[in-house]
Coordinates of C-alpha atoms and ligand atoms in Angstrom, one line a residue:
M289 CA 67.7 103.1 90.4
K290 CA 65.9 104.1 87.2
H291 CA 66.2 101.3 84.7
S292 CA 65.5 101.7 81.0
F293 CA 64.1 98.8 79.0
L294 CA 66.4 99.7 76.1
F295 CA 69.5 101.1 77.8
G296 CA 69.5 99.4 81.2
H297 CA 71.5 101.7 83.5
L298 CA 73.7 103.1 80.8
L299 CA 72.0 106.5 81.2
V300 CA 73.1 106.5 84.9
V301 CA 76.6 105.7 83.7
R302 CA 76.4 108.6 81.3
Q303 CA 75.2 110.8 84.2
F304 CA 78.2 109.7 86.2
Y305 CA 80.7 110.9 83.5
K306 CA 78.8 114.2 83.3
D307 CA 78.7 114.8 87.0
W308 CA 82.2 113.5 87.9
A309 CA 84.5 113.9 85.0
S310 CA 84.4 112.7 81.4
D311 CA 87.6 110.8 81.8
A312 CA 86.9 109.6 85.4
N313 CA 87.7 106.0 86.1
F314 CA 84.3 104.3 86.2
I315 CA 85.0 101.0 87.9
Q316 CA 87.1 102.7 90.6
T317 CA 84.8 105.5 91.5
F318 CA 81.2 104.7 90.5
G319 CA 80.4 103.2 93.9
Y320 CA 81.6 106.3 95.7
Y321 CA 79.7 108.6 93.3
I322 CA 76.5 106.7 94.1
S323 CA 77.2 106.8 97.8
K324 CA 77.3 110.6 97.6
H325 CA 74.2 111.0 95.3
W326 CA 72.2 108.0 96.5
A327 CA 69.1 110.2 97.4
Q328 CA 68.9 111.2 93.7
F329 CA 69.1 107.7 92.4
F330 CA 67.1 105.9 95.2
P331 CA 64.5 108.5 96.2
E332 CA 62.3 105.8 97.8
E333 CA 65.1 104.7 100.2
R334 CA 65.9 106.2 103.6
S335 CA 69.6 105.5 103.4
C336 CA 72.2 104.5 100.8
P337 CA 71.7 100.9 99.7
P338 CA 74.5 98.6 100.8
V339 CA 74.8 97.1 97.3
V340 CA 74.0 98.8 94.0
Y341 CA 73.3 96.7 91.0
V342 CA 74.2 98.2 87.7
D343 CA 73.0 96.8 84.3
V344 CA 75.6 97.8 81.7
W345 CA 74.8 94.9 79.4
P346 CA 75.8 94.5 76.5
I347 CA 78.9 96.6 77.1
A348 CA 80.0 94.6 80.2
T349 CA 78.8 92.0 82.6
P350 CA 76.2 93.5 85.0
M351 CA 77.9 94.9 88.1
A352 CA 77.1 94.9 91.8
F353 CA 79.0 97.5 93.9
S354 CA 79.3 96.8 97.6
L355 CA 79.3 100.0 99.6
E356 CA 79.5 98.5 103.1
A357 CA 82.4 96.8 104.9
Y358 CA 80.2 94.0 106.2
V359 CA 79.0 93.1 102.7
S360 CA 82.5 93.3 101.2
N361 CA 83.8 91.1 104.0
Q362 CA 81.3 88.4 102.9
I363 CA 82.9 88.6 99.5
E364 CA 86.5 88.6 100.6
L365 CA 86.7 86.9 103.9
G366 CA 84.1 84.3 103.5
R367 CA 84.0 81.9 100.6
S368 CA 86.8 82.2 98.1
L369 CA 85.0 83.5 95.0
P370 CA 86.7 83.3 91.5
K371 CA 88.1 86.5 90.0
S372 CA 86.0 88.1 87.3
P373 CA 86.8 86.7 83.8
M374 CA 87.1 90.4 82.8
Q375 CA 90.4 90.5 84.7
G376 CA 91.9 87.6 82.8
E377 CA 90.8 89.2 79.5
F378 CA 92.4 92.5 80.6
L379 CA 95.7 90.9 81.5
R380 CA 95.9 88.8 78.4
P381 CA 98.6 91.0 76.7
I382 CA 101.1 90.4 79.5
S383 CA 100.2 87.1 81.1
N384 CA 97.6 85.5 78.9
G385 CA 95.3 85.7 81.9
K386 CA 97.3 82.8 83.5
D387 CA 98.7 84.5 86.6
L388 CA 98.2 84.5 90.3
N389 CA 95.8 87.5 90.2
C390 CA 93.5 85.7 87.7
M391 CA 93.6 82.2 89.1
H392 CA 91.4 80.6 91.7
G393 CA 90.8 77.4 93.5
E394 CA 93.5 74.7 93.8
E395 CA 95.6 76.2 91.0
W396 CA 95.8 79.6 92.8
R397 CA 96.5 78.0 96.2
M398 CA 99.4 76.0 94.7
W399 CA 101.0 79.1 93.0
R400 CA 100.4 81.4 96.0
S401 CA 102.2 79.0 98.4
R402 CA 105.1 78.7 95.9
L403 CA 105.4 82.5 95.6
N404 CA 104.7 83.6 99.2
P405 CA 108.3 82.9 100.4
A406 CA 109.8 85.4 98.0
F407 CA 107.5 88.1 99.4
S408 CA 107.9 87.2 103.0
K409 CA 109.1 89.9 105.4
S410 CA 112.5 88.3 105.9
N411 CA 113.2 87.8 102.2
I412 CA 112.1 91.4 101.3
R413 CA 114.4 92.6 104.2
S414 CA 117.3 90.9 102.5
W415 CA 116.5 92.8 99.3
V416 CA 116.6 96.2 101.0
P417 CA 120.1 97.2 99.8
C418 CA 119.1 96.5 96.2
V419 CA 115.9 98.4 96.7
V420 CA 117.8 101.3 98.2
E421 CA 120.0 101.3 95.1
E422 CA 117.0 101.7 92.8
V423 CA 115.5 104.4 95.1
E424 CA 118.8 106.3 94.7
S425 CA 118.3 106.4 90.9
F426 CA 114.8 107.9 91.7
V427 CA 116.4 110.5 93.9
A428 CA 118.9 111.3 91.1
V429 CA 116.1 112.0 88.7
L430 CA 114.4 114.3 91.2
Q431 CA 117.8 116.1 91.8
G432 CA 118.0 116.6 88.1
L433 CA 114.6 118.2 88.1
A434 CA 115.2 120.5 91.0
V435 CA 116.9 123.7 89.8
E436 CA 120.0 125.2 91.4
N437 CA 118.7 128.5 92.7
G438 CA 116.2 126.9 95.1
G439 CA 113.2 127.7 92.9
W440 CA 110.7 125.1 91.7
G441 CA 112.0 123.0 88.8
P442 CA 110.2 122.1 85.6
V443 CA 106.9 120.3 85.6
F444 CA 107.2 116.5 85.1
Q445 CA 104.8 113.5 85.3
L446 CA 105.2 111.9 88.7
E447 CA 103.2 108.9 87.6
K448 CA 105.8 107.9 85.0
V449 CA 108.8 108.3 87.3
S450 CA 107.0 106.4 90.1
G451 CA 106.1 103.6 87.7
D452 CA 109.6 103.3 86.5
L453 CA 110.9 103.0 90.0
A454 CA 108.3 100.3 90.7
C455 CA 109.3 98.4 87.5
D456 CA 113.1 98.6 88.4
I457 CA 112.5 97.4 92.0
T458 CA 110.3 94.6 90.8
G459 CA 113.0 93.6 88.3
R460 CA 115.5 93.2 91.1
I461 CA 113.2 91.0 93.3
V462 CA 111.8 88.9 90.4
V463 CA 114.9 88.1 88.4
N464 CA 117.7 90.1 90.1
E465 CA 118.2 92.2 87.0
Q466 CA 118.6 96.0 86.7
F467 CA 116.1 97.3 84.1
R468 CA 117.3 101.0 84.3
S469 CA 113.8 102.4 83.5
L470 CA 114.9 105.6 85.3
S471 CA 117.9 106.0 83.0
S472 CA 118.0 107.2 79.4
R473 CA 118.8 103.6 78.3
P474 CA 116.3 101.2 79.7
A475 CA 116.8 97.5 79.2
P476 CA 114.9 96.0 76.2
F477 CA 112.4 94.2 78.5
A478 CA 111.4 97.5 80.2
R479 CA 110.8 99.1 76.8
L480 CA 108.8 96.2 75.4
Y481 CA 106.8 95.9 78.6
R482 CA 105.8 99.5 78.5
R483 CA 104.7 99.2 74.9
Q484 CA 102.6 96.1 75.7
L485 CA 100.8 98.0 78.6
E486 CA 99.3 100.3 75.9
E487 CA 97.4 97.3 74.6
M488 CA 95.6 96.9 77.9
E489 CA 92.2 98.5 78.6
I490 CA 88.7 97.7 79.7
T491 CA 86.6 99.7 77.2
M492 CA 83.0 100.5 76.8
N493 CA 83.6 101.7 73.3
I494 CA 81.7 99.4 71.0
F495 CA 84.1 99.7 68.0
K496 CA 87.1 98.9 70.2
L497 CA 85.2 95.9 71.7
I498 CA 84.6 94.5 68.2
W499 CA 88.3 95.1 67.1
R500 CA 89.6 93.5 70.3
A501 CA 87.4 90.4 69.6
T502 CA 89.0 89.8 66.2
P503 CA 91.6 87.1 65.6
L504 CA 94.0 89.7 64.1
F505 CA 94.0 91.7 67.3
K506 CA 94.5 88.5 69.4
W507 CA 97.4 87.4 67.2
H508 CA 99.1 90.8 67.4
V509 CA 98.9 90.8 71.2
A510 CA 100.1 87.2 71.6
R511 CA 103.1 87.9 69.3
R512 CA 104.2 90.9 71.4
R513 CA 103.7 88.8 74.6
H514 CA 106.0 86.1 73.2
T515 CA 108.6 88.8 72.4
L516 CA 108.4 89.9 76.0
F517 CA 108.8 86.4 77.3
D518 CA 111.8 85.9 75.0
E519 CA 113.5 88.7 76.9
L520 CA 112.4 87.3 80.3
R521 CA 113.4 83.7 79.8
P522 CA 117.2 84.2 79.8
L523 CA 116.8 86.4 82.9
I524 CA 115.0 83.5 84.7
F525 CA 117.9 81.1 83.8
A526 CA 120.5 83.6 84.9
S527 CA 118.6 84.0 88.2
M528 CA 118.4 80.2 88.6
D529 CA 122.2 80.0 88.1
S530 CA 122.8 82.3 91.0
T531 CA 124.6 80.3 93.7
T532 CA 123.7 82.5 96.7
E533 CA 121.0 81.2 99.0
Q534 CA 119.6 84.6 100.0
P535 CA 117.9 86.8 98.9
C536 CA 115.6 84.5 96.9
T537 CA 114.2 85.8 93.7
V538 CA 110.6 85.4 92.8
A539 CA 111.7 83.2 89.8
Q540 CA 113.6 80.9 92.2
S541 CA 110.6 80.7 94.5
A542 CA 108.4 79.8 91.6
L543 CA 110.6 77.0 90.4
K544 CA 111.9 75.7 93.6
Q545 CA 109.3 73.0 94.3
D546 CA 109.9 71.5 90.9
A547 CA 113.5 70.7 91.9
V548 CA 114.7 72.4 88.8
T549 CA 116.9 74.9 90.5
T550 CA 119.7 73.8 88.3
I551 CA 117.6 74.1 85.1
K552 CA 119.7 75.0 82.1
P553 CA 118.4 76.4 78.8
Q554 CA 119.5 73.3 76.9
L555 CA 117.0 71.3 78.9
L556 CA 114.2 73.3 77.3
S557 CA 114.2 71.1 74.3
C558 CA 112.0 69.0 76.6
P559 CA 108.5 70.3 76.1
V560 CA 107.5 69.9 79.8
D561 CA 110.2 72.3 81.0
A562 CA 109.3 74.8 78.3
D563 CA 105.7 74.7 79.4
L564 CA 106.8 75.2 83.0
I565 CA 109.0 78.2 82.1
E566 CA 106.1 79.6 80.1
Q567 CA 103.9 79.4 83.2
V568 CA 106.5 81.1 85.3
C569 CA 106.8 83.9 82.7
C570 CA 103.1 84.4 83.0
Q571 CA 103.4 84.6 86.8
L572 CA 106.3 86.9 86.8
M573 CA 104.5 89.4 84.6
I574 CA 101.8 90.0 87.2
F575 CA 104.4 91.3 89.6
F576 CA 105.6 93.9 87.2
F577 CA 102.1 94.9 86.5
G578 CA 100.8 94.7 90.2
G579 CA 103.7 96.7 91.5
E580 CA 103.8 99.4 88.9
D581 CA 100.1 99.8 88.6
A582 CA 99.6 100.6 92.2
V583 CA 102.8 102.4 93.1
S584 CA 102.6 104.8 90.2
I585 CA 99.4 106.2 91.6
V586 CA 100.1 105.8 95.3
I587 CA 103.3 108.0 95.2
P588 CA 101.5 110.9 93.5
W589 CA 98.6 110.6 96.1
M590 CA 101.1 110.5 98.9
V591 CA 102.8 113.6 97.6
N592 CA 99.4 115.4 97.1
R593 CA 98.1 114.5 100.5
S594 CA 101.2 115.3 102.5
A595 CA 102.0 118.6 100.6
A596 CA 98.6 119.8 101.6
N597 CA 99.3 119.0 105.2
S598 CA 102.4 120.8 106.5
E599 CA 101.9 119.4 110.1
C600 CA 102.2 115.9 108.6
L601 CA 105.4 116.7 106.8
D602 CA 106.9 118.1 110.0
K603 CA 106.0 115.0 111.9
I604 CA 107.6 112.8 109.2
R605 CA 110.8 114.9 109.4
V606 CA 111.0 114.7 113.1
E607 CA 110.6 110.9 113.0
H608 CA 113.3 110.6 110.3
D609 CA 115.7 112.9 112.2
A610 CA 115.2 110.9 115.4
V611 CA 115.6 107.4 113.8
L612 CA 118.0 108.1 111.0
G613 CA 120.0 111.0 112.3
P614 CA 119.9 114.7 111.4
D615 CA 121.7 114.5 108.0
P616 CA 119.0 113.7 105.3
S617 CA 121.7 112.7 102.8
L618 CA 122.7 109.8 105.0
G619 CA 119.1 108.5 105.5
L620 CA 119.3 105.8 102.7
D621 CA 122.7 104.7 103.8
K622 CA 121.5 104.1 107.3
I623 CA 118.7 101.9 106.0
R624 CA 121.1 100.0 103.8
E625 CA 123.3 99.2 106.8
S626 CA 120.4 98.5 109.2
P627 CA 117.2 97.6 107.3
H628 CA 115.4 96.8 110.6
L629 CA 115.2 100.6 111.2
L630 CA 112.3 100.6 108.7
D631 CA 110.2 99.0 111.6
S632 CA 110.9 102.1 113.7
L633 CA 109.0 104.6 111.5
P634 CA 105.4 104.2 112.8
Y635 CA 104.3 107.7 111.7
S636 CA 105.6 107.2 108.1
H637 CA 103.8 103.9 108.0
A638 CA 100.6 105.6 109.2
V639 CA 101.0 108.2 106.4
I640 CA 101.1 105.4 103.8
K641 CA 98.0 103.7 105.3
E642 CA 96.1 107.0 105.4
T643 CA 97.0 107.7 101.8
L644 CA 95.7 104.3 100.9
R645 CA 92.5 104.9 102.9
L646 CA 91.5 108.1 101.2
N647 CA 92.8 106.9 97.8
P648 CA 92.8 103.1 97.5
A649 CA 94.9 102.2 94.5
T650 CA 93.0 99.2 93.1
I651 CA 89.5 97.7 93.2
T652 CA 88.6 94.1 94.1
I653 CA 86.4 92.3 91.5
R654 CA 84.9 88.8 92.0
E655 CA 82.5 86.7 89.9
G656 CA 79.1 86.3 91.5
Q657 CA 77.8 82.7 91.8
P658 CA 74.4 81.0 91.7
D659 CA 74.9 79.6 95.3
F660 CA 76.5 82.7 96.7
T661 CA 74.1 85.3 98.1
L662 CA 74.6 88.3 100.4
E663 CA 73.2 88.8 103.9
I664 CA 71.9 92.3 104.2
K665 CA 71.1 94.0 107.5
G666 CA 67.4 94.7 107.8
S667 CA 66.4 92.5 104.8
D668 CA 64.8 89.1 105.4
K669 CA 65.9 88.0 101.9
R670 CA 69.4 87.3 100.8
W671 CA 70.6 89.4 97.8
P672 CA 71.8 87.6 94.6
T673 CA 75.2 87.7 93.0
D674 CA 74.7 85.3 90.1
G675 CA 75.4 86.9 86.8
F676 CA 77.1 89.9 88.3
D677 CA 80.7 91.0 88.7
L678 CA 81.0 92.0 92.4
F679 CA 83.0 95.2 93.1
D680 CA 84.3 96.1 96.5
S681 CA 84.1 99.9 96.6
S682 CA 86.9 100.3 99.2
I683 CA 86.9 104.1 98.7
T684 CA 83.3 104.3 99.9
I685 CA 84.0 102.1 102.9
H686 CA 87.1 104.1 103.7
R687 CA 85.3 107.4 103.6
D688 CA 82.2 106.2 105.5
E689 CA 81.9 108.0 108.9
K690 CA 80.6 104.7 110.4
N691 CA 84.1 103.2 109.9
F692 CA 86.5 106.2 110.1
S693 CA 85.6 109.2 112.1
R694 CA 86.3 112.6 110.5
P695 CA 86.5 110.5 107.3
L696 CA 87.6 113.2 104.8
E697 CA 90.5 114.5 107.0
F698 CA 94.0 113.2 106.4
L699 CA 94.8 111.9 109.9
P700 CA 97.7 109.3 110.1
E701 CA 97.3 109.5 113.9
R702 CA 94.2 107.2 113.6
Y703 CA 96.5 104.2 113.2
L704 CA 98.6 105.2 116.2
V705 CA 95.9 105.7 118.9
S706 CA 94.9 102.8 121.0
E707 CA 91.6 100.9 120.8
G708 CA 88.7 102.8 122.3
H709 CA 90.0 106.1 121.0
E710 CA 87.5 108.0 118.7
L711 CA 89.9 107.8 115.8
H712 CA 90.8 104.1 116.1
P713 CA 89.3 102.2 113.1
P714 CA 87.2 99.1 113.7
K715 CA 88.5 95.7 112.7
N716 CA 88.3 94.7 109.0
T717 CA 87.5 98.1 107.7
W718 CA 90.9 99.3 106.3
R719 CA 91.5 97.4 103.1
G720 CA 94.4 99.3 101.4
F721 CA 95.9 95.9 100.5
Q722 CA 92.6 94.1 100.7
L723 CA 91.6 91.5 103.4
G724 CA 91.4 87.8 103.4
P725 CA 93.4 85.1 101.5
R726 CA 93.6 87.2 98.2
Q727 CA 95.2 90.2 99.9
C728 CA 98.2 91.8 98.2
I729 CA 101.2 89.4 98.1
G730 CA 103.5 92.4 97.5
Q731 CA 102.4 94.5 100.5
E732 CA 105.7 94.1 102.4
L733 CA 107.7 95.2 99.4
A734 CA 105.3 98.1 98.6
T735 CA 105.5 99.3 102.2
V736 CA 109.3 99.2 102.2
L737 CA 109.4 101.0 98.8
L738 CA 107.0 103.8 100.0
K739 CA 108.9 104.3 103.3
L740 CA 112.2 104.6 101.3
V741 CA 110.5 107.2 99.1
L742 CA 109.4 109.2 102.2
I743 CA 112.9 108.9 103.6
S744 CA 114.6 110.1 100.5
V745 CA 112.2 112.8 99.5
V746 CA 110.6 114.5 102.5
R747 CA 113.7 116.0 104.2
T748 CA 115.6 116.7 100.9
F749 CA 112.9 118.1 98.6
D750 CA 109.7 120.0 98.6
A751 CA 107.4 118.3 96.2
E752 CA 103.9 119.1 95.1
L753 CA 101.5 118.7 92.2
A754 CA 101.9 121.6 89.8
W755 CA 98.7 122.2 87.8
A756 CA 99.4 125.8 86.9
D757 CA 102.8 124.8 85.4
W758 CA 101.1 122.0 83.6
D759 CA 98.5 124.2 82.0
T760 CA 101.2 126.7 80.9
E761 CA 103.3 123.8 79.5
Q762 CA 100.3 122.4 77.6
E763 CA 99.5 125.9 76.2
R764 CA 103.1 126.3 75.1
K765 CA 102.8 123.1 73.1
G766 CA 99.6 124.4 71.5
M767 CA 97.2 122.3 73.5
K768 CA 94.3 123.9 75.4
S769 CA 94.0 122.8 79.0
H770 CA 90.5 122.1 80.3
P771 CA 90.8 122.2 84.1
V772 CA 88.3 119.8 85.7
C773 CA 88.0 119.3 89.4
V774 CA 86.6 116.4 91.3
D775 CA 85.8 117.1 95.0
G776 CA 87.5 120.4 94.5
D777 CA 90.8 118.9 93.4
R778 CA 92.5 118.8 90.0
M779 CA 93.9 115.4 91.0
Y780 CA 91.5 112.6 90.5
T781 CA 91.5 109.0 89.3
T782 CA 91.3 108.4 85.6
G783 CA 92.2 105.4 83.5
R784 CA 90.6 103.0 81.1
A785 CA 90.7 100.1 83.6
T786 CA 93.2 100.4 86.4
S787 CA 93.7 103.7 88.3
H788 CA 95.8 106.5 86.9
P789 CA 96.3 109.9 88.3
K790 CA 94.9 112.7 86.2
D791 CA 97.3 113.9 83.5
G792 CA 100.0 111.6 85.0
A793 CA 100.2 113.7 88.1
P794 CA 102.1 116.8 86.9
A795 CA 104.5 117.8 89.7
H796 CA 107.5 119.9 90.5
V797 CA 110.2 119.7 93.1
R798 CA 112.8 122.0 94.7
T799 CA 115.7 121.3 97.0
R800 CA 115.0 122.2 100.6
C801 CA 117.4 124.7 102.2
Ligands
HEM1037 C1 101.1 100.5 97.3 C2 101.2 99.4 96.5 C3 100.2 98.3 96.4 C4 98.9 98.3 96.6 C5 98.0 99.5 97.2 C6 98.3 97.0 96.3 C7 97.0 96.6 96.4 C8 96.6 95.4 96.2 C9 95.2 94.9 96.4 C10 94.1 95.8 97.0 C11 95.1 93.6 96.0 C12 93.9 92.7 96.0 C13 93.2 92.7 94.7 C14 92.0 91.9 94.6 O1 91.3 91.7 95.7 O2 91.6 91.5 93.5 C15 96.4 93.2 95.5 C16 96.7 92.0 95.0 C17 97.9 91.7 94.4 N1 99.1 92.5 94.4 FE1 99.2 94.3 95.2 N2 99.4 96.3 95.8 C18 100.5 97.0 95.8 C19 101.8 96.6 95.4 C20 102.1 95.4 94.9 C21 103.4 95.0 94.5 C22 104.7 95.8 94.8 C23 103.3 93.8 94.0 C24 104.3 92.8 93.4 C25 105.5 93.2 93.1 C26 101.9 93.4 94.0 C27 101.3 92.2 93.5 C28 100.0 91.8 93.7 C29 99.5 90.5 93.3 C30 100.3 89.5 92.4 C31 98.2 90.5 93.7 C32 97.2 89.3 93.5 C33 97.4 88.3 94.7 C34 96.5 87.1 94.6 O3 95.4 87.2 94.0 O4 96.9 86.1 95.3 N3 101.2 94.4 94.6 N4 97.3 94.3 95.6

């Protein structure tokens, strides 16, 4: 790839923004962009290189994008590489970079084994009635947005409503508290948390980089983080006071091994305990972030993909009628009474997996090491990683014909056919929740949540993204809309670090007759 002595690969980065979209999410989509245009950037090659090295110094650490499953598997399934320091820096406003997602080595292992029980299938199952309660608030919001006469209701940003749902569900599991983000009076924690999210970005803007390096910025961010922890602390104590054995909150799981299940606020005059609670606060914050960050884009993609595929919607409805009975208004009640019915929805599960295949919500980043090199097919030399942040371009792997036949088609059936069928994906290629020891700890919760969304929405409402309504609304507010399409779709991934749907995924809903 053409390298400039002065600018490194920054000119290629500029080209990406020009060709894709000026507000496209670079780290999430650059690998896929290269895989589509490799012949232009690597004219001397006969196929797309499995790893693309990008020199973006001094804006960021040089990057290496893995575009092949067998390379990514060396990064995730082999040796446990540390997370990139960039992630710790990014998460500083909420967790000071001291959370499960940023840790590695022994420290990570210790916290992961403490926290795993709270996210186990059996524990998440026992939370289902509470999760259903939060999903009912989500349905109430949609009902308020669907007009009486059967027409489409007003346009709203689906990302925001989905993120609020994720935050409220996380609040239940983490400290058993109702945050009411979906109501007009959210709890103070929910409001503060949302404000703090605004401080988080990975930027290539030089002025912002300088401002973010100043002690004043760091002080401001730390002060707000402490305010957030001040809200969280009493909730942790209240959750510890709870006498019931099940379900177990994440806070209880985090503190159990320290035998401080009876910890009381007055004990906090002891600095060791205060330090421990501070560590737990940092850990709990990553669950609010991890859940909301992914769910707020996965729900819009799920709506976008299924709305474009009426056959898929019909199949979901048939499955829900068969398992939950013909009356859609009783679907959530059925699950509340019998959570195990969630295991009897294979097609709905496949829809979730297929959504995450075509549109993975997050990207894996690891720090390259001097003694960690990559084995590349057809090359007698191992490829270096030292000095690079390693990116697993899951979207490229998921859309590669070698791994998934008819890769650009939305085909949930591929997860339902048996091995040997043309559509059956090979082992270790689907990485919607990532593979290996660092795979998503919240995947059981996420799957329950997404199934409940399908149960409560698909038979009750029509839902779709509403770009024409959005443009009209913007014009009414005096703002000119500049429609941009990526791959022929107005919906694409933006965001200054993590993935966000374009314009917050404007959508509308109507009640089904
Ligand atoms: C559809 C929803 C979700 C998707 C697609 C998703 C995806 C992922 C992926 C791909 C990773 C691996 C990241 C890496 O390799 O660096 C991950 C890690 C993680 N996720 Fe999720 N996630 C989802 C929901 C959740 C939820 C609901 C929670 C918690 C409430 C959560 C908490 C975490 C945490 C803490 C990690 C880091 C785990 C570790 O490093 O040990 N996620 N997630």
